[in-house]
Amino acid sequence: MLLLASCEKNLDIKPTAELESEYFESELRVQEGVGACYAGLHNLYGPLLNDGGGIHQILLLPGDDITHQDASRGAMEAFSGLNSANGEVNMLWTRLYQIIYRCNFMLEKLEEEAVKAVYTTEGLNAINKGEVLFVRAWCFYRLWDFFRKAPLQDTRIRTIADAVLPPSEGFQLLDKAIEDLELAATLLPDETYWPLETERGRVFNESAYGMLVKCYTLRARYNQANAADYGKAITAFEKITTRQLVHFANNFDYRYENNAESLFELQASHATDQDNAWLDNNFGGGVGQMGAMYHYSTSHWGNYVSGIYGPTKKLINAYEADDPRKGYTFANFTTNVNGDTNIPTPPWDKFDGYQLMKYVYPGRCWFEKVWGISSTNNTRLLRYGDVKLLAAEAYLQTGNTSAALQQVNDIRERARRSTEDGSPSTSPANLTAVSMATIMHERFIELAAEEGIRWTDLRSWHMAGFINLSTWTAQDFGYNYDAQNFEFEAPKHLLYPIPQREMNTNPLMASSGNNPGYD
């Protein structure tokens, strides 16, 4: 015992692995726990070069806006051979549940009296609860959207039995996301509460209202264009009063992160020396990548996992010639890994000469200097332009055509002001009438290649009866290869298969069977 005792307090070094009961000893430590919930998102949008390259294939390839340089990504672009053993599907499921687990853990801790006692900032405990509820709701929204039936895990797992849960039914997961967001909106502060120097990017009350617009609109579509849900989306939208549209390109520019249009962003950054793009931020081990992955649209060697993505012919032809958004979405020049406009770049010979430019536009992107893999440019997960167009749909479906038209024309007027030199373009002109067709088209060109929005839109519009994907050809989907390789089936491919690992380990999920059409 004498050998183990120290003479001075500063020699009493804590063990490297602290007990849970000892960890939350200060308000700062609690903030680190809340931050861990946000940090899980990096395992979705970072490079993850040893683990499938993130979820970009799932987010970008299905749909009609983005394609691949070859036909080798058939499971996601052509739906050929898509099954429950697919690596990207399994990773998405696992990563979402890892974030949910962190959230459930922190929600439990935030209710403990011993943890509440360490707070020195009045009201911060409730705000932290709102933050964690928001992140968990975002995951529930994604699980419902992609898989529909998945275990509703809203409490901390303490035993193996706690992890064996039945599949959700109907709207259960989406309803839970809405419940969490409605509460979060009452707990979260105004954006001005967070100090810009140290806390930029933490969610605020209007973040929750923006996600509620997405959730209510999605539920409305899947519920036969339900007017009551559209009305709730409008109520949430009209509570967003501080957001405004900014220059279109600033939404993808590292110099204008967390701007006035932003509602929720992945806070991309770099480690002190460099990112390790081969490590994730999972439980245990050191922190790996902290930046975002955008090299799926460039010829950088770091895209060996993803290959190269680009615009479909359908997307290329969708814009008016003078629409400024076109050049910021894809362009007939290339970018280098540092985004330096002074460095010459080789010609681009893919996708009819057009490179996908969102997040890698020269002068607007920033990659870490050692490997040039990770970008510090935040991934914009939810922005006001997206929410306004969802509100346009809600207004239209509830009979307020003038409000619907106003939302669409606001987006188009912003597009005209988004030229490189600031002189307004003549295109796109304001519309004189609005319909679901015009709203759907505006979402296509405004939100192309962003965060999986297009595939969510197409599937849910199909369920609402606004379009019929069953009649779409390979060309309608923007598939540029042999149409015989295109195997889309509705309703089968409207959902992803439940991962085989879940079916093997959860008897309740296994007994319910996989999603329709999958073995």
Short mmCIF file of C-alpha atoms in Angstrom, two decimals:
data_model
loop_
_atom_site.label_atom_id
_atom_site.label_comp_id
_atom_site.label_asym_id
_atom_site.label_seq_id
_atom_site.Cartn_x
_atom_site.Cartn_y
_atom_site.Cartn_z
CA MET A 1 0.00 0.00 0.00
CA LEU A 2 2.90 2.32 0.74
CA LEU A 3 4.22 1.69 -2.75
CA LEU A 4 0.88 2.64 -4.30
CA ALA A 5 0.31 5.81 -2.28
CA SER A 6 1.51 9.15 -3.63
CA CYS A 7 3.00 12.00 -1.65
CA GLU A 8 1.29 14.73 -3.63
CA LYS A 9 -2.20 15.09 -5.04
CA ASN A 10 -0.93 15.86 -8.54
CA LEU A 11 0.60 12.40 -8.72
CA ASP A 12 -2.76 10.72 -8.16
CA ILE A 13 -3.39 9.98 -11.83
CA LYS A 14 -6.79 8.59 -12.77
CA PRO A 15 -6.93 5.25 -14.54
CA THR A 16 -7.16 5.40 -18.32
CA ALA A 17 -10.59 3.75 -18.25
CA GLU A 18 -12.84 5.63 -15.85
CA LEU A 19 -15.93 4.13 -14.27
CA GLU A 20 -19.26 5.48 -15.47
CA SER A 21 -20.08 6.60 -11.92
CA GLU A 22 -16.92 8.72 -11.84
CA TYR A 23 -16.99 10.23 -15.30
CA PHE A 24 -19.71 12.89 -15.09
CA GLU A 25 -17.99 15.01 -12.46
CA SER A 26 -18.46 18.40 -14.10
CA GLU A 27 -20.68 20.32 -16.48
CA LEU A 28 -17.93 20.11 -19.09
CA ARG A 29 -17.89 16.33 -18.86
CA VAL A 30 -21.64 16.26 -19.49
CA GLN A 31 -21.15 18.44 -22.56
CA GLU A 32 -18.59 15.93 -23.81
CA GLY A 33 -21.23 13.21 -23.45
CA VAL A 34 -23.74 15.27 -25.42
CA GLY A 35 -21.08 15.94 -28.03
CA ALA A 36 -20.57 12.20 -28.44
CA CYS A 37 -24.14 11.97 -29.76
CA TYR A 38 -23.35 14.50 -32.47
CA ALA A 39 -19.97 12.85 -33.14
CA GLY A 40 -21.62 9.61 -34.23
CA LEU A 41 -22.66 11.37 -37.43
CA HIS A 42 -19.04 11.40 -38.54
CA ASN A 43 -19.29 7.63 -38.99
CA LEU A 44 -21.93 8.27 -41.64
CA TYR A 45 -20.44 11.16 -43.60
CA GLY A 46 -16.71 10.74 -43.10
CA PRO A 47 -14.30 8.83 -45.39
CA LEU A 48 -14.23 5.53 -43.41
CA LEU A 49 -11.79 4.10 -45.93
CA ASN A 50 -11.50 0.81 -44.04
CA ASP A 51 -15.22 0.42 -43.54
CA GLY A 52 -17.16 0.87 -46.74
CA GLY A 53 -16.62 4.57 -47.31
CA GLY A 54 -19.60 5.93 -45.40
CA ILE A 55 -23.18 5.84 -46.60
CA HIS A 56 -22.76 7.92 -49.76
CA GLN A 57 -23.81 5.11 -52.09
CA ILE A 58 -27.13 4.79 -50.25
CA LEU A 59 -27.65 8.55 -50.18
CA LEU A 60 -26.67 9.43 -53.72
CA LEU A 61 -27.03 6.58 -56.21
CA PRO A 62 -30.70 5.59 -55.95
CA GLY A 63 -32.93 8.10 -57.67
CA ASP A 64 -32.47 10.06 -60.87
CA ASP A 65 -30.02 12.87 -60.11
CA ILE A 66 -26.67 11.10 -59.56
CA THR A 67 -25.00 8.20 -61.38
CA HIS A 68 -21.69 6.33 -61.21
CA GLN A 69 -18.78 6.31 -63.64
CA ASP A 70 -19.41 2.63 -64.37
CA ALA A 71 -22.08 0.02 -63.75
CA SER A 72 -20.26 -1.60 -60.83
CA ARG A 73 -22.50 -0.06 -58.16
CA GLY A 74 -25.52 -1.97 -59.41
CA ALA A 75 -27.03 -2.80 -56.03
CA MET A 76 -27.64 0.86 -55.27
CA GLU A 77 -28.07 2.39 -58.72
CA ALA A 78 -29.71 -0.42 -60.67
CA PHE A 79 -31.10 -2.34 -57.66
CA SER A 80 -29.55 -5.52 -59.06
CA GLY A 81 -28.62 -8.04 -56.41
CA LEU A 82 -29.66 -5.78 -53.52
CA ASN A 83 -30.12 -8.07 -50.53
CA SER A 84 -29.84 -8.24 -46.75
CA ALA A 85 -26.09 -8.99 -46.89
CA ASN A 86 -25.30 -5.67 -48.60
CA GLY A 87 -22.44 -3.96 -46.74
CA GLU A 88 -23.72 -0.39 -47.06
CA VAL A 89 -27.18 -1.37 -45.83
CA ASN A 90 -25.71 -3.18 -42.83
CA MET A 91 -23.40 -0.27 -42.03
CA LEU A 92 -26.20 2.31 -42.20
CA TRP A 93 -28.34 0.27 -39.82
CA THR A 94 -25.46 -0.28 -37.39
CA ARG A 95 -24.29 3.34 -37.39
CA LEU A 96 -27.78 4.72 -36.76
CA TYR A 97 -28.27 2.39 -33.81
CA GLN A 98 -24.88 3.30 -32.41
CA ILE A 99 -25.95 6.95 -32.34
CA ILE A 100 -29.31 5.98 -30.81
CA TYR A 101 -27.50 4.03 -28.10
CA ARG A 102 -25.38 7.06 -27.22
CA CYS A 103 -28.51 9.21 -27.10
CA ASN A 104 -30.39 6.79 -24.87
CA PHE A 105 -27.42 6.58 -22.53
CA MET A 106 -27.17 10.37 -22.25
CA LEU A 107 -30.92 10.84 -21.81
CA GLU A 108 -30.74 8.49 -18.84
CA LYS A 109 -27.74 10.27 -17.34
CA LEU A 110 -29.33 13.70 -17.77
CA GLU A 111 -32.20 12.60 -15.51
CA GLU A 112 -29.92 11.45 -12.67
CA GLU A 113 -29.83 13.79 -9.69
CA ALA A 114 -26.07 13.36 -9.29
CA VAL A 115 -25.54 14.53 -12.87
CA LYS A 116 -27.96 17.42 -12.54
CA ALA A 117 -26.01 18.54 -9.48
CA VAL A 118 -22.81 19.18 -11.48
CA TYR A 119 -24.44 21.85 -13.66
CA THR A 120 -23.46 25.44 -13.05
CA THR A 121 -25.31 26.95 -16.02
CA GLU A 122 -29.00 27.44 -15.34
CA GLY A 123 -31.27 25.69 -17.85
CA LEU A 124 -28.48 23.84 -19.64
CA ASN A 125 -29.64 20.42 -18.47
CA ALA A 126 -32.98 20.86 -20.26
CA ILE A 127 -31.23 22.23 -23.34
CA ASN A 128 -28.91 19.23 -23.42
CA LYS A 129 -31.95 16.96 -23.27
CA GLY A 130 -33.40 18.81 -26.26
CA GLU A 131 -30.17 18.34 -28.20
CA VAL A 132 -30.03 14.62 -27.56
CA LEU A 133 -33.72 14.18 -28.40
CA PHE A 134 -33.12 15.99 -31.68
CA VAL A 135 -30.22 13.73 -32.70
CA ARG A 136 -32.16 10.60 -31.72
CA ALA A 137 -35.21 11.78 -33.67
CA TRP A 138 -33.04 12.34 -36.73
CA CYS A 139 -31.94 8.69 -36.50
CA PHE A 140 -35.50 7.40 -35.99
CA TYR A 141 -36.59 9.44 -39.04
CA ARG A 142 -33.85 7.85 -41.13
CA LEU A 143 -34.58 4.31 -39.93
CA TRP A 144 -38.27 4.68 -40.73
CA ASP A 145 -37.57 6.25 -44.11
CA PHE A 146 -35.10 3.58 -45.21
CA PHE A 147 -36.31 0.43 -43.45
CA ARG A 148 -39.81 1.15 -42.10
CA LYS A 149 -39.79 -1.66 -39.53
CA ALA A 150 -36.94 -1.56 -37.05
CA PRO A 151 -36.76 -2.02 -33.28
CA LEU A 152 -37.92 1.10 -31.44
CA GLN A 153 -35.06 1.38 -28.99
CA ASP A 154 -35.79 4.38 -26.77
CA THR A 155 -34.20 3.25 -23.50
CA ARG A 156 -30.69 2.27 -22.55
CA ILE A 157 -29.62 -1.33 -23.18
CA ARG A 158 -28.46 -3.00 -19.98
CA THR A 159 -28.92 -6.67 -20.82
CA ILE A 160 -29.03 -8.81 -23.93
CA ALA A 161 -32.78 -9.10 -23.46
CA ASP A 162 -33.08 -5.32 -23.71
CA ALA A 163 -31.58 -5.50 -27.21
CA VAL A 164 -34.09 -8.08 -28.49
CA LEU A 165 -37.01 -5.89 -29.47
CA PRO A 166 -39.86 -6.48 -31.91
CA PRO A 167 -40.02 -4.64 -35.23
CA SER A 168 -41.89 -1.37 -35.23
CA GLU A 169 -45.21 -1.23 -37.06
CA GLY A 170 -46.75 1.33 -39.37
CA PHE A 171 -45.73 4.89 -38.50
CA GLN A 172 -44.41 3.96 -35.05
CA LEU A 173 -40.78 5.00 -35.61
CA LEU A 174 -41.71 8.19 -37.43
CA ASP A 175 -44.27 9.03 -34.75
CA LYS A 176 -41.57 8.62 -32.12
CA ALA A 177 -39.29 10.96 -34.06
CA ILE A 178 -42.09 13.52 -34.13
CA GLU A 179 -42.74 13.09 -30.40
CA ASP A 180 -39.04 13.66 -29.64
CA LEU A 181 -38.88 16.71 -31.90
CA GLU A 182 -42.03 18.30 -30.47
CA LEU A 183 -40.49 18.07 -27.00
CA ALA A 184 -37.05 19.15 -28.21
CA ALA A 185 -38.53 22.29 -29.75
CA THR A 186 -39.76 23.37 -26.32
CA LEU A 187 -36.41 22.65 -24.64
CA LEU A 188 -33.94 24.04 -27.16
CA PRO A 189 -32.93 27.71 -27.07
CA ASP A 190 -32.82 30.31 -29.80
CA GLU A 191 -29.74 30.10 -32.02
CA THR A 192 -28.32 33.22 -30.33
CA TYR A 193 -27.96 31.30 -27.07
CA TRP A 194 -24.88 29.45 -28.35
CA PRO A 195 -21.59 31.44 -28.36
CA LEU A 196 -20.32 31.53 -31.94
CA GLU A 197 -16.69 31.21 -30.90
CA THR A 198 -17.07 27.86 -29.15
CA GLU A 199 -20.51 26.36 -29.72
CA ARG A 200 -21.38 26.94 -33.39
CA GLY A 201 -23.40 24.16 -34.91
CA ARG A 202 -25.31 23.00 -31.85
CA VAL A 203 -29.00 22.62 -32.66
CA PHE A 204 -31.54 25.22 -31.60
CA ASN A 205 -35.34 25.41 -31.47
CA GLU A 206 -35.77 26.14 -35.18
CA SER A 207 -33.66 23.08 -36.01
CA ALA A 208 -36.38 21.00 -34.38
CA TYR A 209 -39.13 22.87 -36.23
CA GLY A 210 -37.33 22.27 -39.54
CA MET A 211 -37.10 18.54 -38.84
CA LEU A 212 -40.77 18.52 -37.87
CA VAL A 213 -41.60 19.97 -41.30
CA LYS A 214 -39.71 17.06 -42.88
CA CYS A 215 -41.34 14.44 -40.64
CA TYR A 216 -44.90 15.72 -40.96
CA THR A 217 -44.58 16.12 -44.74
CA LEU A 218 -43.18 12.61 -45.06
CA ARG A 219 -45.99 11.18 -42.94
CA ALA A 220 -48.54 13.10 -45.00
CA ARG A 221 -47.21 11.60 -48.23
CA TYR A 222 -47.33 8.06 -46.90
CA ASN A 223 -50.78 8.68 -45.46
CA GLN A 224 -52.55 9.44 -48.76
CA ALA A 225 -51.51 13.12 -48.83
CA ASN A 226 -53.06 13.65 -45.41
CA ALA A 227 -54.22 17.24 -44.98
CA ALA A 228 -53.92 17.18 -41.18
CA ASP A 229 -50.24 16.24 -41.36
CA TYR A 230 -49.61 18.87 -44.00
CA GLY A 231 -51.28 21.36 -41.65
CA LYS A 232 -48.92 20.37 -38.83
CA ALA A 233 -45.99 20.83 -41.20
CA ILE A 234 -47.20 24.36 -41.91
CA THR A 235 -47.55 25.11 -38.19
CA ALA A 236 -43.94 24.03 -37.61
CA PHE A 237 -42.72 25.97 -40.66
CA GLU A 238 -44.33 29.20 -39.53
CA LYS A 239 -42.43 28.99 -36.22
CA ILE A 240 -39.16 29.38 -38.13
CA THR A 241 -38.67 33.14 -38.11
CA THR A 242 -34.91 33.78 -38.11
CA ARG A 243 -33.80 31.74 -41.13
CA GLN A 244 -33.31 33.31 -44.53
CA LEU A 245 -32.03 32.30 -47.93
CA VAL A 246 -28.39 33.11 -48.70
CA HIS A 247 -26.32 32.94 -51.88
CA PHE A 248 -26.90 29.42 -53.21
CA ALA A 249 -23.20 28.52 -53.36
CA ASN A 250 -22.61 29.62 -49.76
CA ASN A 251 -24.56 26.58 -48.61
CA PHE A 252 -21.65 24.39 -49.76
CA ASP A 253 -18.73 26.69 -48.98
CA TYR A 254 -16.42 26.14 -46.00
CA ARG A 255 -16.23 29.90 -45.47
CA TYR A 256 -19.98 30.22 -44.85
CA GLU A 257 -20.78 27.33 -42.53
CA ASN A 258 -23.71 27.57 -40.09
CA ASN A 259 -25.04 30.55 -42.00
CA ALA A 260 -28.52 32.09 -41.86
CA GLU A 261 -29.98 29.32 -44.04
CA SER A 262 -28.59 26.51 -41.93
CA LEU A 263 -30.74 24.47 -39.56
CA PHE A 264 -28.46 21.47 -38.94
CA GLU A 265 -24.97 20.61 -40.18
CA LEU A 266 -22.35 17.95 -39.68
CA GLN A 267 -19.56 19.92 -38.00
CA ALA A 268 -16.62 18.78 -40.11
CA SER A 269 -13.12 19.52 -38.82
CA HIS A 270 -9.62 18.09 -38.74
CA ALA A 271 -7.57 16.48 -36.04
CA THR A 272 -4.69 18.60 -34.73
CA ASP A 273 -2.12 17.02 -37.04
CA GLN A 274 -4.19 15.14 -39.60
CA ASP A 275 -7.22 12.93 -39.87
CA ASN A 276 -6.87 9.18 -39.90
CA ALA A 277 -9.44 8.37 -42.55
CA TRP A 278 -9.01 4.66 -41.89
CA LEU A 279 -10.38 4.93 -38.34
CA ASP A 280 -13.92 5.70 -37.25
CA ASN A 281 -15.31 7.37 -34.14
CA ASN A 282 -16.96 4.26 -32.82
CA PHE A 283 -16.91 3.02 -29.22
CA GLY A 284 -13.36 2.47 -27.96
CA GLY A 285 -10.06 3.35 -29.62
CA GLY A 286 -8.79 6.72 -30.69
CA VAL A 287 -10.70 9.24 -32.74
CA GLY A 288 -10.12 8.76 -36.45
CA GLN A 289 -11.56 10.95 -39.18
CA MET A 290 -13.31 14.16 -38.18
CA GLY A 291 -13.84 15.62 -41.64
CA ALA A 292 -16.42 14.99 -44.35
CA MET A 293 -15.96 12.87 -47.48
CA TYR A 294 -16.60 14.50 -50.86
CA HIS A 295 -14.02 12.80 -53.07
CA TYR A 296 -16.76 10.59 -54.48
CA SER A 297 -17.12 13.44 -57.00
CA THR A 298 -13.40 13.87 -57.80
CA SER A 299 -10.57 11.76 -59.20
CA HIS A 300 -8.60 11.81 -55.93
CA TRP A 301 -7.04 8.46 -54.98
CA GLY A 302 -8.97 8.47 -51.69
CA ASN A 303 -12.18 7.59 -53.52
CA TYR A 304 -10.97 4.03 -54.14
CA VAL A 305 -13.82 2.83 -51.94
CA SER A 306 -16.58 4.89 -53.52
CA GLY A 307 -15.47 5.38 -57.11
CA ILE A 308 -16.60 8.53 -58.91
CA TYR A 309 -20.16 9.89 -58.93
CA GLY A 310 -21.56 12.52 -61.28
CA PRO A 311 -24.75 14.07 -62.63
CA THR A 312 -27.15 12.07 -64.76
CA LYS A 313 -28.09 13.29 -68.22
CA LYS A 314 -31.54 13.92 -66.78
CA LEU A 315 -30.14 16.33 -64.20
CA ILE A 316 -27.83 18.03 -66.69
CA ASN A 317 -30.78 18.77 -68.94
CA ALA A 318 -33.13 19.88 -66.14
CA TYR A 319 -31.79 23.43 -65.68
CA GLU A 320 -32.42 26.52 -67.70
CA ALA A 321 -29.19 27.59 -69.37
CA ASP A 322 -28.74 30.73 -67.25
CA ASP A 323 -29.79 29.28 -63.90
CA PRO A 324 -26.78 30.02 -61.62
CA ARG A 325 -27.44 26.87 -59.58
CA LYS A 326 -26.41 24.72 -62.51
CA GLY A 327 -22.75 25.77 -62.41
CA TYR A 328 -22.49 25.24 -58.66
CA THR A 329 -24.09 21.79 -58.87
CA PHE A 330 -21.94 20.48 -61.74
CA ALA A 331 -19.49 22.14 -64.13
CA ASN A 332 -17.33 21.34 -67.16
CA PHE A 333 -14.05 21.95 -65.33
CA THR A 334 -12.33 20.05 -62.54
CA THR A 335 -11.16 20.80 -59.04
CA ASN A 336 -8.02 19.72 -57.23
CA VAL A 337 -7.82 18.32 -53.71
CA ASN A 338 -6.97 21.67 -52.14
CA GLY A 339 -9.58 23.68 -54.01
CA ASP A 340 -6.87 26.10 -55.11
CA THR A 341 -7.99 27.96 -58.22
CA ASN A 342 -4.36 28.77 -59.11
CA ILE A 343 -3.39 25.13 -59.66
CA PRO A 344 -4.08 23.86 -63.20
CA THR A 345 -6.38 20.87 -63.43
CA PRO A 346 -6.69 18.27 -66.17
CA PRO A 347 -9.72 18.00 -68.44
CA TRP A 348 -12.73 16.10 -67.11
CA ASP A 349 -13.90 13.34 -69.45
CA LYS A 350 -16.68 11.73 -67.40
CA PHE A 351 -20.44 12.33 -67.31
CA ASP A 352 -20.57 14.19 -70.61
CA GLY A 353 -17.76 16.44 -69.41
CA TYR A 354 -19.46 17.55 -66.17
CA GLN A 355 -18.05 17.09 -62.67
CA LEU A 356 -20.30 17.13 -59.60
CA MET A 357 -19.35 20.38 -57.84
CA LYS A 358 -21.33 20.71 -54.63
CA TYR A 359 -18.80 20.84 -51.77
CA VAL A 360 -15.74 20.72 -54.09
CA TYR A 361 -16.17 23.89 -56.17
CA PRO A 362 -12.71 25.51 -56.65
CA GLY A 363 -12.04 28.13 -54.00
CA ARG A 364 -15.01 27.01 -51.91
CA CYS A 365 -13.65 23.69 -50.60
CA TRP A 366 -10.89 22.89 -48.11
CA PHE A 367 -9.22 19.52 -47.59
CA GLU A 368 -6.67 18.60 -44.96
CA LYS A 369 -3.16 19.08 -46.25
CA VAL A 370 -1.44 15.76 -45.46
CA TRP A 371 -3.54 13.25 -47.38
CA GLY A 372 -6.10 15.60 -48.88
CA ILE A 373 -8.89 13.16 -48.03
CA SER A 374 -11.12 14.77 -45.39
CA SER A 375 -12.83 18.10 -45.91
CA THR A 376 -13.54 20.66 -43.21
CA ASN A 377 -16.55 21.80 -45.22
CA ASN A 378 -19.68 20.99 -43.20
CA THR A 379 -22.26 18.68 -44.72
CA ARG A 380 -25.51 20.65 -44.69
CA LEU A 381 -28.00 18.13 -43.31
CA LEU A 382 -30.97 20.49 -43.13
CA ARG A 383 -31.28 23.91 -44.70
CA TYR A 384 -34.09 26.41 -45.01
CA GLY A 385 -34.33 26.09 -48.80
CA ASP A 386 -35.32 22.43 -48.40
CA VAL A 387 -37.86 23.30 -45.70
CA LYS A 388 -39.43 26.11 -47.76
CA LEU A 389 -40.09 23.77 -50.66
CA LEU A 390 -41.64 21.22 -48.31
CA ALA A 391 -43.81 24.01 -46.97
CA ALA A 392 -44.80 24.89 -50.55
CA GLU A 393 -46.10 21.34 -50.96
CA ALA A 394 -47.97 21.54 -47.65
CA TYR A 395 -49.56 24.87 -48.54
CA LEU A 396 -50.59 23.58 -51.95
CA GLN A 397 -52.11 20.38 -50.55
CA THR A 398 -54.14 22.37 -48.03
CA GLY A 399 -55.46 24.83 -50.61
CA ASN A 400 -53.26 27.87 -49.99
CA THR A 401 -51.86 28.20 -53.51
CA SER A 402 -50.64 31.78 -53.05
CA ALA A 403 -48.43 30.77 -50.08
CA ALA A 404 -47.18 27.77 -52.03
CA LEU A 405 -46.30 29.95 -55.02
CA GLN A 406 -44.50 32.41 -52.74
CA GLN A 407 -42.20 29.71 -51.32
CA VAL A 408 -41.21 28.47 -54.78
CA ASN A 409 -40.65 31.97 -56.14
CA ASP A 410 -38.52 32.83 -53.11
CA ILE A 411 -36.24 29.93 -54.05
CA ARG A 412 -36.13 30.98 -57.71
CA GLU A 413 -35.48 34.63 -56.87
CA ARG A 414 -32.57 33.56 -54.65
CA ALA A 415 -31.24 31.48 -57.54
CA ARG A 416 -31.22 34.54 -59.80
CA ARG A 417 -29.17 36.47 -57.22
CA SER A 418 -26.60 33.67 -56.88
CA THR A 419 -24.30 34.58 -59.75
CA GLU A 420 -20.55 34.67 -59.25
CA ASP A 421 -20.28 38.45 -59.74
CA GLY A 422 -23.53 39.38 -57.99
CA SER A 423 -25.35 40.72 -61.06
CA PRO A 424 -28.80 39.06 -61.15
CA SER A 425 -29.52 36.49 -63.83
CA THR A 426 -32.69 36.51 -65.89
CA SER A 427 -33.28 32.84 -65.06
CA PRO A 428 -35.10 31.22 -63.44
CA ALA A 429 -38.01 33.65 -63.74
CA ASN A 430 -40.80 33.75 -61.19
CA LEU A 431 -43.67 31.35 -61.80
CA THR A 432 -47.21 32.62 -62.26
CA ALA A 433 -48.83 29.38 -61.10
CA VAL A 434 -47.80 26.46 -58.92
CA SER A 435 -48.55 22.74 -59.03
CA MET A 436 -47.06 19.57 -57.58
CA ALA A 437 -45.17 19.16 -60.85
CA THR A 438 -43.48 22.56 -60.49
CA ILE A 439 -42.66 21.95 -56.81
CA MET A 440 -41.20 18.52 -57.59
CA HIS A 441 -39.08 19.99 -60.39
CA GLU A 442 -37.84 22.80 -58.16
CA ARG A 443 -36.76 20.31 -55.50
CA PHE A 444 -34.96 18.32 -58.19
CA ILE A 445 -32.75 21.20 -59.32
CA GLU A 446 -32.39 22.97 -55.96
CA LEU A 447 -31.48 19.92 -53.85
CA ALA A 448 -29.67 17.62 -56.29
CA ALA A 449 -26.94 15.49 -54.69
CA GLU A 450 -27.80 16.58 -51.16
CA GLU A 451 -28.06 14.18 -48.21
CA GLY A 452 -30.24 11.55 -49.84
CA ILE A 453 -33.15 13.95 -50.35
CA ARG A 454 -34.06 12.91 -53.89
CA TRP A 455 -34.64 9.22 -53.23
CA THR A 456 -36.78 10.02 -50.18
CA ASP A 457 -38.82 12.42 -52.29
CA LEU A 458 -39.38 10.00 -55.17
CA ARG A 459 -40.46 7.08 -52.98
CA SER A 460 -42.82 9.13 -50.84
CA TRP A 461 -44.32 10.99 -53.82
CA HIS A 462 -45.00 7.57 -55.32
CA MET A 463 -46.84 6.53 -52.15
CA ALA A 464 -48.82 9.77 -52.17
CA GLY A 465 -49.89 9.14 -55.77
CA PHE A 466 -48.13 12.19 -57.20
CA ILE A 467 -45.94 9.98 -59.44
CA ASN A 468 -45.90 6.29 -60.33
CA LEU A 469 -42.44 4.81 -60.14
CA SER A 470 -43.79 1.48 -61.40
CA THR A 471 -44.03 3.01 -64.86
CA TRP A 472 -40.59 4.64 -64.81
CA THR A 473 -37.98 3.30 -67.18
CA ALA A 474 -34.26 3.02 -66.57
CA GLN A 475 -33.89 6.29 -68.47
CA ASP A 476 -36.44 7.97 -66.20
CA PHE A 477 -34.21 6.99 -63.28
CA GLY A 478 -31.21 8.54 -65.01
CA TYR A 479 -29.56 5.14 -65.49
CA ASN A 480 -27.06 5.60 -68.32
CA TYR A 481 -26.10 1.98 -68.93
CA ASP A 482 -27.73 -1.11 -70.43
CA ALA A 483 -31.39 -0.97 -69.41
CA GLN A 484 -31.42 -4.76 -69.10
CA ASN A 485 -29.26 -4.39 -65.99
CA PHE A 486 -31.83 -2.15 -64.31
CA GLU A 487 -33.98 -4.17 -61.92
CA PHE A 488 -36.11 -1.71 -59.97
CA GLU A 489 -39.34 -3.20 -58.64
CA ALA A 490 -42.10 -1.47 -56.71
CA PRO A 491 -42.98 -1.93 -53.91
CA LYS A 492 -39.89 -4.07 -53.15
CA HIS A 493 -37.23 -1.42 -53.69
CA LEU A 494 -39.13 1.35 -51.96
CA LEU A 495 -37.40 0.05 -48.81
CA TYR A 496 -34.00 -1.43 -48.09
CA PRO A 497 -33.77 -4.98 -46.78
CA ILE A 498 -33.42 -5.57 -43.06
CA PRO A 499 -29.71 -6.41 -42.54
CA GLN A 500 -28.94 -10.11 -42.25
CA ARG A 501 -27.00 -9.53 -39.05
CA GLU A 502 -30.16 -8.20 -37.39
CA MET A 503 -32.18 -11.14 -38.67
CA ASN A 504 -29.57 -13.55 -37.31
CA THR A 505 -29.37 -12.03 -33.83
CA ASN A 506 -32.92 -10.82 -33.17
CA PRO A 507 -35.45 -13.68 -33.21
CA LEU A 508 -38.36 -11.24 -33.06
CA MET A 509 -37.20 -9.55 -36.24
CA ALA A 510 -36.49 -12.89 -37.88
CA SER A 511 -39.94 -14.24 -37.08
CA SER A 512 -41.56 -11.19 -38.69
CA GLY A 513 -39.66 -11.75 -41.92
CA ASN A 514 -37.71 -9.31 -44.03
CA ASN A 515 -39.20 -6.36 -45.89
CA PRO A 516 -41.49 -7.40 -48.78
CA GLY A 517 -39.64 -8.92 -51.72
CA TYR A 518 -36.44 -9.73 -49.83
CA ASP A 519 -35.55 -13.24 -48.67
#
